Amino acid sequence: MGIYYDITNPDASYEWLYSILNIKKGRFISNYVLECNNDFDVFFVKHLDEIEAMDINQLELVVIHVTTNGNDCAEIRKNGLRDLRRVLQEKTEQSMFLNDRGINFDIQSKVMYINGETFDVDYEKYKNLYRSDEKAKVLYKIGHKIYYDYQVNGFFFCRDIYDYGTIHKAPEFLFTLSEFGQETAGIDDEWEKITKSYVVKYRAKIADFEYFTFYESEEKYLQDFHNKWLGLKRWLLQKAIESAFSGLASEIFAYIKQGKIIESGQILDCVPAEQWRKDVFRYYK
């Protein structure tokens, strides 16, 4: 088994770079800075043979997913990471939490039940009412989250996981749900009180990601396919080098394909969020 493509921290990036390039351990900086004048294009050409030899189809990339739960990630370790649709329709910690508060969903019928009352969450029906009706606006957002933006997403890199919204406090879906009305107000705060925040580290192959994770358009994705993925290899190498030199400043998002489940065997680690944050911060003092 080869070394995973991991740019979550500089040390991991160096390990991957040494694994694919014909450079002795400890010589990367001199090779890049002195021999290639700190010029990525020069470095890329110099190591083109090794880069072209990289098997994109076999490469596994490390992603981090920020989540919250009250069972020390036991459910995730057993069942993997499931998308929002499955989380709501299967017996999960989150679906049972909602059910205890009189909230459940019929995913196939696009219906939400709150204390026995039925609400249509087919977001397509609310597009024309979105700007004029507050209730329609929230139902649109709930439906959009379930039927459009429901996949498992994460980061290839994130310097500070607390800077990206409030996903370290509660699922985005619960924040959206809390806006519905008095029946759901504060449901995100209730979840936060009974759970802890974790970073789940997992591995996935290139085929598991949406094309727009790496490309600006589907056309460029198809062009690179015919070019034996040289553009993608260039992207991967450049981000790894930036990470190795602690040069990544903002998040690099990883978009998993809709319907794709991260199986339990793909989970590499589950780390308390505060511990993960401290471990990453030591590289950027």
Coordinates of N, CA and C in Angstrom, one line a residue, residues 9 72 158-162 168 196-199 269-283:
N9 N -1.3 18.6 6.7 CA -0.2 19.3 7.4 C 1.1 19.2 6.6
D72 N -18.6 9.5 20.8 CA -17.2 9.3 20.5 C -17.0 8.7 19.1
C158 N -7.5 22.6 5.9 CA -8.2 23.7 6.5 C -7.3 24.1 7.7
R159 N -6.8 25.3 7.7 CA -5.9 25.7 8.7 C -6.6 25.8 10.1
D160 N -7.8 26.4 10.1 CA -8.5 26.5 11.3 C -10.0 26.0 11.1
I161 N -10.3 24.9 11.6 CA -11.7 24.3 11.3 C -12.7 25.1 12.0
Y162 N -12.3 26.0 13.0 CA -13.3 26.8 13.7 C -13.7 28.0 12.9
H168 N -18.5 22.9 13.7 CA -17.9 22.3 14.8 C -18.9 22.4 16.0
K196 N -20.1 16.4 21.2 CA -18.7 16.9 21.1 C -18.3 17.0 19.6
S197 N -17.3 17.8 19.4 CA -16.9 18.0 18.0 C -15.7 17.2 17.7
Y198 N -15.7 16.6 16.5 CA -14.6 15.8 16.0 C -14.2 16.1 14.6
V199 N -13.0 15.7 14.3 CA -12.5 15.7 12.9 C -12.3 14.2 12.5
D269 N -9.1 7.9 11.0 CA -9.0 8.4 12.4 C -10.2 9.3 12.7
C270 N -10.5 9.4 14.0 CA -11.5 10.3 14.5 C -10.8 11.0 15.7
V271 N -10.6 12.3 15.6 CA -9.9 13.1 16.5 C -10.7 14.2 17.1
P272 N -10.7 14.4 18.5 CA -11.5 15.5 19.0 C -11.0 16.8 18.3
A273 N -12.0 17.7 18.0 CA -11.7 18.8 17.1 C -10.7 19.8 17.8
E274 N -10.7 19.9 19.1 CA -9.8 20.8 19.7 C -8.4 20.3 19.7
Q275 N -8.2 19.0 19.8 CA -6.9 18.4 19.7 C -6.4 18.5 18.2
W276 N -7.3 18.3 17.2 CA -6.8 18.4 15.8 C -6.4 19.8 15.6
R277 N -7.1 20.8 16.1 CA -6.8 22.2 15.9 C -5.4 22.6 16.5
K278 N -5.2 22.1 17.7 CA -3.9 22.3 18.3 C -2.7 21.7 17.5
D279 N -2.9 20.5 17.0 CA -1.9 19.8 16.3 C -1.6 20.5 15.0
V280 N -2.6 21.1 14.3 CA -2.4 21.8 13.1 C -1.7 23.2 13.4
F281 N -2.2 23.8 14.4 CA -1.6 25.2 14.7 C -0.1 25.2 15.0
R282 N 0.4 24.1 15.4 CA 1.8 24.1 15.8 C 2.7 24.3 14.5
Y283 N 2.2 24.1 13.4 CA 2.9 24.3 12.1 C 2.9 25.8 11.7

